[in-house]
Coordinates of C-alpha atoms in Angstrom, one line a residue:
X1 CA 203.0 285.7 154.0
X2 CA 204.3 283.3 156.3
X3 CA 204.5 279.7 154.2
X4 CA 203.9 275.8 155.5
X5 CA 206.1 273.0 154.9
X6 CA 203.4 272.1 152.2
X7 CA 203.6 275.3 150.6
X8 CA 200.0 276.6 151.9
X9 CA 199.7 279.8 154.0
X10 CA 200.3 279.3 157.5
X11 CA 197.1 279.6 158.9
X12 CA 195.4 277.0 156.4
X13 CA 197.4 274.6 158.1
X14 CA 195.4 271.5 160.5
X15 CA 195.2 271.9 163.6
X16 CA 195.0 268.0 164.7
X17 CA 194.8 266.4 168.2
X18 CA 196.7 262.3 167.9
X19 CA 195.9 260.5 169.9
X20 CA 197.9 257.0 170.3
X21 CA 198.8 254.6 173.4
X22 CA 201.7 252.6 171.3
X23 CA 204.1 254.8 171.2
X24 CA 208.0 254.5 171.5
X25 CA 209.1 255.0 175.4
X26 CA 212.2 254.2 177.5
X27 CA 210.8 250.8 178.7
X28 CA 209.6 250.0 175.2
X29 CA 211.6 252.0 172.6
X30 CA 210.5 249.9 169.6
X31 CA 206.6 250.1 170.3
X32 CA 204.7 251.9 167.8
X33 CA 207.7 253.2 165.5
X34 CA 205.7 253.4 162.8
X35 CA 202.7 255.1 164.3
X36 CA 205.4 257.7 165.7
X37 CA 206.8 257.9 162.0
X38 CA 203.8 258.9 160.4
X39 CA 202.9 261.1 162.9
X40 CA 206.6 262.8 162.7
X41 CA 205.7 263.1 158.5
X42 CA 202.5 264.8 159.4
X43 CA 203.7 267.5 161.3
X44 CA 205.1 268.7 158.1
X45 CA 202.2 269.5 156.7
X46 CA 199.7 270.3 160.5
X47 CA 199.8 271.5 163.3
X48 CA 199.9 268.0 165.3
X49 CA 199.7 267.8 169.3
X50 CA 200.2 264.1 169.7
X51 CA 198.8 262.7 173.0
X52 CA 199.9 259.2 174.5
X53 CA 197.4 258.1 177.4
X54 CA 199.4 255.7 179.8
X55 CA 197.8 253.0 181.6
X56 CA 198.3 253.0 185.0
X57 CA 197.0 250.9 188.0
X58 CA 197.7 251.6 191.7
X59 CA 200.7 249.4 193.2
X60 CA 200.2 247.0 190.6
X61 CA 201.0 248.9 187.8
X62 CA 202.5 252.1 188.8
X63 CA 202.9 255.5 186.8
X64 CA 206.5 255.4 185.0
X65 CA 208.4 258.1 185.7
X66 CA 208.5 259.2 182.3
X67 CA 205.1 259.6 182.2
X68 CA 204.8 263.0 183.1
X69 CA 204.3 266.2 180.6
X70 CA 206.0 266.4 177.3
X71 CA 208.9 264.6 176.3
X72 CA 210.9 264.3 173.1
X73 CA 210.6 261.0 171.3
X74 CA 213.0 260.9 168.2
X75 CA 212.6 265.0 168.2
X76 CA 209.1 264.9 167.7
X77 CA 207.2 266.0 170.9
X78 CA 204.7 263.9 172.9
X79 CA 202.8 264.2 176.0
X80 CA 202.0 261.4 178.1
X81 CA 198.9 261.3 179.8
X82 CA 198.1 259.3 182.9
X83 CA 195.2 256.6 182.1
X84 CA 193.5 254.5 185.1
X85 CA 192.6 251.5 184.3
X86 CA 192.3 247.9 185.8
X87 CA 195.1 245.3 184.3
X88 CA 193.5 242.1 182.6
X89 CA 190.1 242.5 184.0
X90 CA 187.1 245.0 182.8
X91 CA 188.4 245.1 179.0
X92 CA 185.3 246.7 178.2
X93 CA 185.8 249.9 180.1
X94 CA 189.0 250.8 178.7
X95 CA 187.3 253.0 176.3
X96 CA 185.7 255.2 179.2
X97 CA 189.4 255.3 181.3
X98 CA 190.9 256.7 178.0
X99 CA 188.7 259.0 177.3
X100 CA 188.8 260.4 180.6
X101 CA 192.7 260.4 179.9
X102 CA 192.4 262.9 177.1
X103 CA 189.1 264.9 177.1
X104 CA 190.4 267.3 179.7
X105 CA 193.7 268.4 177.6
X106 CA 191.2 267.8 174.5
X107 CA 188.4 270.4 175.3
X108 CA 191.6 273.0 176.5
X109 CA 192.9 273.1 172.6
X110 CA 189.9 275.4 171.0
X111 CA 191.3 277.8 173.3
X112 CA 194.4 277.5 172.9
X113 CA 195.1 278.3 169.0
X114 CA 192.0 275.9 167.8
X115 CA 191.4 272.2 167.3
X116 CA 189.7 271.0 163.6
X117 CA 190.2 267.2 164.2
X118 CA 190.9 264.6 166.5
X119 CA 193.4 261.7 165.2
X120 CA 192.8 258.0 166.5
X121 CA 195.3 255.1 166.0
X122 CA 194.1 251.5 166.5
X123 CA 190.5 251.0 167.0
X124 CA 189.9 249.8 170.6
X125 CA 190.5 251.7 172.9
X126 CA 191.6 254.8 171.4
X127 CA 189.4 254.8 168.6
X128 CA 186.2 254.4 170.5
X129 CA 186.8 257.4 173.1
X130 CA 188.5 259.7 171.0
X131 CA 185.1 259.5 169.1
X132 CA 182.8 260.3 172.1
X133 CA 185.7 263.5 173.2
X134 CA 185.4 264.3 169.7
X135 CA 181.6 264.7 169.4
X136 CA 181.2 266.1 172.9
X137 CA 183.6 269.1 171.3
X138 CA 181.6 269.1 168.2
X139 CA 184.9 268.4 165.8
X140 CA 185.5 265.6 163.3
X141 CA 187.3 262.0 164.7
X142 CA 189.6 259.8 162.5
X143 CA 190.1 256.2 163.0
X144 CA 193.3 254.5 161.2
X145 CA 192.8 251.0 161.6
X146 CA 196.4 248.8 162.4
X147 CA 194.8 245.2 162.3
X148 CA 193.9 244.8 165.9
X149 CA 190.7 245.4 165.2
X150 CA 189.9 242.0 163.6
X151 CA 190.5 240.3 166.8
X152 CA 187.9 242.8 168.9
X153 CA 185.6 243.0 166.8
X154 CA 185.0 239.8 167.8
X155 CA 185.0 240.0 171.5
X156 CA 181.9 240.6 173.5
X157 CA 181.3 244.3 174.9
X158 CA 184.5 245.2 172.8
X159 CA 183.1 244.7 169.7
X160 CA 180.1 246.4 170.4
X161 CA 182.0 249.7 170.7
X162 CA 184.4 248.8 168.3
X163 CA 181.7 249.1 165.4
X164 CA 179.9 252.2 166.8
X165 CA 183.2 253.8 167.1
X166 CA 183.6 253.4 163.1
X167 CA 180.5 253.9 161.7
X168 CA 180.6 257.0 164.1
X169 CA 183.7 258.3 162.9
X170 CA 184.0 261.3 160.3
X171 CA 186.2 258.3 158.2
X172 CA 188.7 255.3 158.7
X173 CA 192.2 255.5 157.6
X174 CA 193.3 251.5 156.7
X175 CA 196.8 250.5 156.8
X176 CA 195.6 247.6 154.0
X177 CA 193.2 246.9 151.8
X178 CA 191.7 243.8 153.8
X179 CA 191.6 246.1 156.7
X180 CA 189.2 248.5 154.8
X181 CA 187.3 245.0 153.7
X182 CA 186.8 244.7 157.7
X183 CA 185.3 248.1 158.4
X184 CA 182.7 248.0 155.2
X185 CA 181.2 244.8 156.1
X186 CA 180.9 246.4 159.9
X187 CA 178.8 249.2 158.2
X188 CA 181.4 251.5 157.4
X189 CA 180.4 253.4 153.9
X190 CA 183.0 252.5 151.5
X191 CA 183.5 256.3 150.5
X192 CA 184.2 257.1 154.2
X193 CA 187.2 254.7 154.1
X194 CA 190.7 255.1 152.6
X195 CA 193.9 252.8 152.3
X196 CA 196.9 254.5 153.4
X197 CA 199.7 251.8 153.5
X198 CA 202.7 252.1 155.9
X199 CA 206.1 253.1 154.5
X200 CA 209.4 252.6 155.5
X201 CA 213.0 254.7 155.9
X202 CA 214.7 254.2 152.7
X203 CA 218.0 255.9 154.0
X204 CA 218.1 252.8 156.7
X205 CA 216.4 249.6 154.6
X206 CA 218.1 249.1 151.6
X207 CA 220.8 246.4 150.7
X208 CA 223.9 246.0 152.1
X209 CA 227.3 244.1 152.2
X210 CA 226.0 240.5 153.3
X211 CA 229.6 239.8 154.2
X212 CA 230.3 242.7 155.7
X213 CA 226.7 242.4 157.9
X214 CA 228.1 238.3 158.3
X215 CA 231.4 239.4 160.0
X216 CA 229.8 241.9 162.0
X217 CA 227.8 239.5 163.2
X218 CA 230.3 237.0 163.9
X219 CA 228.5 234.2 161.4
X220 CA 230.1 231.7 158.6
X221 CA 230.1 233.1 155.5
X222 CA 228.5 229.7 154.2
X223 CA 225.7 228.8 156.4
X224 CA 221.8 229.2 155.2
X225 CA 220.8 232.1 157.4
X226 CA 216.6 232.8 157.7
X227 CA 216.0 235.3 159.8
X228 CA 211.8 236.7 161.5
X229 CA 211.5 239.7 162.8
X230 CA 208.1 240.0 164.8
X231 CA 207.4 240.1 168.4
X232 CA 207.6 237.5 170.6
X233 CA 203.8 236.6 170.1
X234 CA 201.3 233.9 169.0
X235 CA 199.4 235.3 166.1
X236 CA 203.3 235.6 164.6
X237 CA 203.4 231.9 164.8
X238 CA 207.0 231.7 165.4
X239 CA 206.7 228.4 166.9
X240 CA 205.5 227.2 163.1
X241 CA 208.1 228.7 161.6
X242 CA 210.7 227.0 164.4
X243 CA 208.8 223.6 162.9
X244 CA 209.5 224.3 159.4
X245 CA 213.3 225.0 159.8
X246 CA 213.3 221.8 161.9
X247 CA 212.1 220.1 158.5
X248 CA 214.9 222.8 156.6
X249 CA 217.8 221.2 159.0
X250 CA 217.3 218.2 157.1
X251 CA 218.2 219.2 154.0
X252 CA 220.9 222.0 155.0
X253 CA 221.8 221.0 158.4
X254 CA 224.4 223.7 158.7
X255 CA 220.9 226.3 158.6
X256 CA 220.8 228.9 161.3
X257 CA 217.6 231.3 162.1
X258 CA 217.4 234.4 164.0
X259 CA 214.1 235.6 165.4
X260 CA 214.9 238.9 166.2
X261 CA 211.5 240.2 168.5
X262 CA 210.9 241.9 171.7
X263 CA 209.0 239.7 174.8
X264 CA 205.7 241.2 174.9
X265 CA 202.1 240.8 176.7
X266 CA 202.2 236.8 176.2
X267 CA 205.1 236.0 179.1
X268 CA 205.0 232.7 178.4
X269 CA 205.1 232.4 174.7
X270 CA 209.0 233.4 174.6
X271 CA 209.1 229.8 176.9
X272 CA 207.1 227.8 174.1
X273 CA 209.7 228.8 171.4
X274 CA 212.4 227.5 173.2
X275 CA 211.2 224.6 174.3
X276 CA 209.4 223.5 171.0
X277 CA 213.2 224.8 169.6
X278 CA 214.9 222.2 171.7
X279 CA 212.2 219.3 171.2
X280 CA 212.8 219.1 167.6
X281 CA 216.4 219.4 168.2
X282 CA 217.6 222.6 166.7
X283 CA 218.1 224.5 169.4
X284 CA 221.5 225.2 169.0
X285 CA 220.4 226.4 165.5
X286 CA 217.9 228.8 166.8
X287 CA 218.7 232.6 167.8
X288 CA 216.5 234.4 169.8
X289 CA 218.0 237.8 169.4
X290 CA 215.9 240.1 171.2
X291 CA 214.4 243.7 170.7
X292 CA 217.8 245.3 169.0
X293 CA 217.9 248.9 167.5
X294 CA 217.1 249.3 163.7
X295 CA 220.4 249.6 162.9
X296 CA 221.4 245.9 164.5
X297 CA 218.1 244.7 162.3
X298 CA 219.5 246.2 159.3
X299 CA 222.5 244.0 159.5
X300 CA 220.9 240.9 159.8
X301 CA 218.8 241.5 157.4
X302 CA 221.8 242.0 155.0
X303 CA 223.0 239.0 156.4
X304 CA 220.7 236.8 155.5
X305 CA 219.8 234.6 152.8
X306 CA 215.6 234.8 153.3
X307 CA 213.2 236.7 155.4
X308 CA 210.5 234.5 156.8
X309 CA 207.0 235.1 158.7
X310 CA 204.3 232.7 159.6
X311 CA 202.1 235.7 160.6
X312 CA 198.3 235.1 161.3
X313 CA 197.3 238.8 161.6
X314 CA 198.5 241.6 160.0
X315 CA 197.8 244.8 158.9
X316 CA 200.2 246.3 156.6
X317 CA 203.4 244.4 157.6
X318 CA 206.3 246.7 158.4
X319 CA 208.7 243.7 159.2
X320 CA 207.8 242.2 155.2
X321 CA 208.6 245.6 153.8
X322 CA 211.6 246.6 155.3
X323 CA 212.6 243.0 154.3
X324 CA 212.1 243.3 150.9
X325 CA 213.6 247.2 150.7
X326 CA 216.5 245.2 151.9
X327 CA 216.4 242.9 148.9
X328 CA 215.8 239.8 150.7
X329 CA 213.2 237.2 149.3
X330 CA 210.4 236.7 151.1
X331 CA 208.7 233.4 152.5
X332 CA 205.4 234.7 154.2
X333 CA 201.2 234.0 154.4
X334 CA 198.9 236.5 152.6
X335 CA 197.3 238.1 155.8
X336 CA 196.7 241.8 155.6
X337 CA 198.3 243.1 152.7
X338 CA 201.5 240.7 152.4
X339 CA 200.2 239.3 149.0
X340 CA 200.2 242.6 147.4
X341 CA 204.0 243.2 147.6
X342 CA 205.2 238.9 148.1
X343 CA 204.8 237.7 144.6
X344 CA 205.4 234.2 144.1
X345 CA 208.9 233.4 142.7
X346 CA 209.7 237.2 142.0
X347 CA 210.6 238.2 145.3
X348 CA 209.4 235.1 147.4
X349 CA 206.8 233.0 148.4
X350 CA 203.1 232.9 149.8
X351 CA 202.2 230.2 152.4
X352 CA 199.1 229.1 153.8
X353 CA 198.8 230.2 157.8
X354 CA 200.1 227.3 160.0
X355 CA 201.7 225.0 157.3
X356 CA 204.8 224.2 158.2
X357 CA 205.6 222.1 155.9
X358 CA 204.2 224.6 152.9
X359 CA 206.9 227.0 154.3
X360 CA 209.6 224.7 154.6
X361 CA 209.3 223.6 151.1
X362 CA 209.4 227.4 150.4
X363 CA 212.4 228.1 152.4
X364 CA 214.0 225.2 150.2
X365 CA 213.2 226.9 147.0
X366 CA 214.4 230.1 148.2
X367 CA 217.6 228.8 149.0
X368 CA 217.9 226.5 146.1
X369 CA 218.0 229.9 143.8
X370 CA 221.3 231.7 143.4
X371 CA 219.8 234.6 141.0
X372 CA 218.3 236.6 143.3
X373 CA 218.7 240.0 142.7
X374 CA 218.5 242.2 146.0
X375 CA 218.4 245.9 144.3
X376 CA 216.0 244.6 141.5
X377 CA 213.4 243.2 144.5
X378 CA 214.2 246.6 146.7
X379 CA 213.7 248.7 143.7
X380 CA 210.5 247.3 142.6
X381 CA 209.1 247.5 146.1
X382 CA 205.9 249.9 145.4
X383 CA 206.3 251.1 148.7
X384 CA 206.4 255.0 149.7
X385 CA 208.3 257.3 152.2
X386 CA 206.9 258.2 155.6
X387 CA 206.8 262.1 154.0
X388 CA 204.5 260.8 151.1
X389 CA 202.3 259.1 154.3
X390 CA 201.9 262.4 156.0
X391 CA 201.2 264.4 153.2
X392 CA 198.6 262.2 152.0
X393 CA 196.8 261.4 155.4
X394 CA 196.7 265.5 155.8
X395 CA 195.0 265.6 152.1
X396 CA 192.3 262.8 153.3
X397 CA 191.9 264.8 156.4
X398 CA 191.4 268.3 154.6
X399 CA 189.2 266.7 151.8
X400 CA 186.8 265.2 154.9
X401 CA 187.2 268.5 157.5
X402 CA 186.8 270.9 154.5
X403 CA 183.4 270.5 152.7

C-alpha cells in the first residue's frame, strides 16, 4: 500500500484548498514567509493546492507579470490568481473581489481528485470569502487568525464580515493565545478554536560568531549594537524605539542600531524615522538596512548585543523568536504572545507600548549584563519546527473534517 509522509495510507491523506494573498513574490520576496512555511510543512502530511489571489486594478495597478499560473516559490508550488479590486477605496468589498478570485478554481477541485477543506490565512479578506466559496461547495472553511484581525474588527462594514466570517467557520486556527481571546469574545465557541503558535528554521536561527557576524558586517568590535527587525510601519513603533536609543546615546554614545525592515503600505512612515532620527541627533547612529535575505538577518542578529521591538500589534512574533533562537536578549512589549517566551531578566525585558523611556532603561540593563548566555536563552526557547506546525494543523483539521 502506497504510504504518506505521515505514515497513513495514501488515500487518507487531506485534500486541502490554501488560500492566502501574503505570500513571497519577486517584488516582495519576504511577504508572508511564514505563512509559505507552514504551508510547505503541511504538504507533508495533505494534499495542499495553495492559491494566492492578486490584487489588481486597471492602469493603476496593473497585473504583474508573475502573476499568471503556477509558479515555484521556495519549491513549493503556488498559483496566483488575478483579483479585481479598487486600491484604497471600497475596503468593504474586498471580500466579494476575492472570492470571485478563487471560487472558479475552487468549485473545479471536487472534480479533479476531491476537495475536503478550504484553508484561510488572515481574517479579512481571505477569511470572509473563502467562507461563502466554502459553503456554496458544501465543505468545511478554516480561518487562522495572524493579528490583523484586531484592527478590522474594529472598522465599519469590515468588521461586520469579519465576525460572521468566524463564527461561520468550521474553526479558527490562532497564531497566539490573545488572538484566540479575540475570536471568543466575537462569539467564536472556545472548543472551535485552537492555538497553533508559529515556529521558526532552527538550521538558520541559532547562535553564531558575533565577531565573525561583526567583521562581516564591517562594525567595531566594541560598540553597543541593538538591532529591530520589523517592517517599516507604525504599529512597529520604530520611531519610539529611535527615541529610546536617543536617551541610550547618552549613556553609551558609541551605540549603534540597525532597523532592518522592508518599506511597506505606509510610504511615508520610512520618512518619519529618519527625520525623527536626525531631530534627536543620532542619525549618524541609526541604520536603516532594508529588506535583506535571512541569511544577511542572521548575521546581524549574531552581531548584536540586544534585539529590540516597540511593537503595538502582534500576533505570534516571528521577528522575537528568531531573536531569541539566536540567543540574543530581548527588550520588547507584551502584545500577542511576546510575554510568553520574553521573561523578565531571563532572556530580556517586557515594556509597556509607547514608553520610551521604559525601554531605554531596559536597553541599559541589557547592556549593563555581561552573563548572558546565548545557547542557554536559544535552548530554552519553547518554540517548535515548521514540520511539528504542519503536522499538527493537519491533526486539528482531521479531528474537525472527520467526525
Amino acid at each position: 500500500m502506497i504510504r504518506s509522509h505521515a505514515g497513513e495510507p495514501a488515500e487518507a491523506r487531506l485534500r486541502v484548498l490554501s488560500v492566502c494573498r501574503s505570500l513571497p513574490t519577486p517584488d516582495d520576496p519576504s511577504s508572508g514567509v511564514f505563512v509559505l512555511n507552514r504551508l510547505a510543512a503541511m504538504r507533508r502530511y495533505a494534499e495542499v493546492e495553495i492559491l494566492q489571489p492578486v490584487p489588481h486594478f486597471p492602469l493603476v495597478k496593473p497585473l504583474p507579470a508573475w502573476a499568471h499560473g503556477t509558479r515555484q516559490v521556495r519549491d513549493t508550488p503556488v498559483t496566483a490568481e488575478p483579483m479585481f479590486y479598487v486600491p484604497k477605496f471600497l475596503k468593504t468589498l474586498d471580500a466579494m473581489w476575492l472570492r470571485r478570485s478563487i471560487e472558479a478554481t475552487a468549485a473545479t477541485m471536487p472534480r479533479r481528485g476531491g476537495l475536503d477543506l478550504i484553508d484561510a490565512h488572515f481574517g479579512y479578506p481571505d477569511g470572509a470569502a473563502c467562507v461563502q466559496v466554502a459553503a456554496r461547495l458544501g465543505v468545511p472553511s478554516f480561518i487562522t487568525v495572524r493579528g490583523v484581525e484586531n484592527e478590522y474588527l474594529q472598522q465599519p462594514g469590515i468588521g461586520t464580515q469579519l465576525a460572521e466570517a468566524l463564527r461561520s467557520a468550521t474553526a479558527c486556527i490562532c497564531v497566539s493565545h490573545s488572538l484566540r481571546e479575540l475570536v471568543v469574545r466575537h462569539g467564536v465557541a472556545p472548543e472551535r478554536t485552537t492555538v497553533i503558535q508559529n515556529a521558526i528554521d532552527r538550521e538558520a536561527f541559532r547562535p553564531g560568531d558575533r565577531a565573525a557576524a561583526r567583521v562581516s558586517l564591517g562594525l567595531d568590535q566594541s560598540v553597543p549594537l541593538v538591532v529591530s527587525v520589523g517592517h517599516l510601519v507604525v504599529r512597529k513603533r520604530h520611531h519610539v524605539l529611535i527615541e529610546a536609543f536617543a536617551r541610550l546615546r547618552r549613556r553609551h554614545p558609541e551605540a549603534r542600531l540597525a532597523i532592518i525592515g522592508a518599506v511597506a503600505f505606509e510610504a511615508e512612515y520610512p520618512e518619519r524615522l529618519q527625520r525623527t532620527a536626525a531631530d534627536l541627533g543620532v542619525a549618524d547612529a541609526v541604520q536603516f538596512v532594508g529588506n535583506v535575505p535571512q541569511s544577511r538577518v542572521v548575521e546581524w542578529l549574531h552581531a548584536a548585543d540586544v534585539f529590540a521591538l516597540g511593537t503595538e500589534r502582534e500576533g505570534c512574533c516571528n521577528a522575537v523568536l528568531e531573536a531569541l533562537a539566536c540567543g540574543l536578549p530581548v527588550v520588547t512589549t507584551p502584545a500577542g504572545d511576546n510575554a510568553w517566551f520574553v521573561k523578565d531578566g531571563v532572556n530580556g525585558c517586557l515594556v509597556p507600548v509607547d514608553d520610551p523611556g521604559a525601554m531605554e532603561a531596559a536597553l541599559a540593563r541589557i547592556l549593563a549584563r555581561t552573563d548572558w548566555d546565548r545557547d542557554r536563552i536559544s535552548r530554552e526557547l519553547p518554540v517548535g519546527t515548521w514540520d511539528d506546525v504542519g503536522r499538527a494543523v493537519v491533526a486539528f483539521f482531521r479531528n474537525r473534517v472527520i467526525t
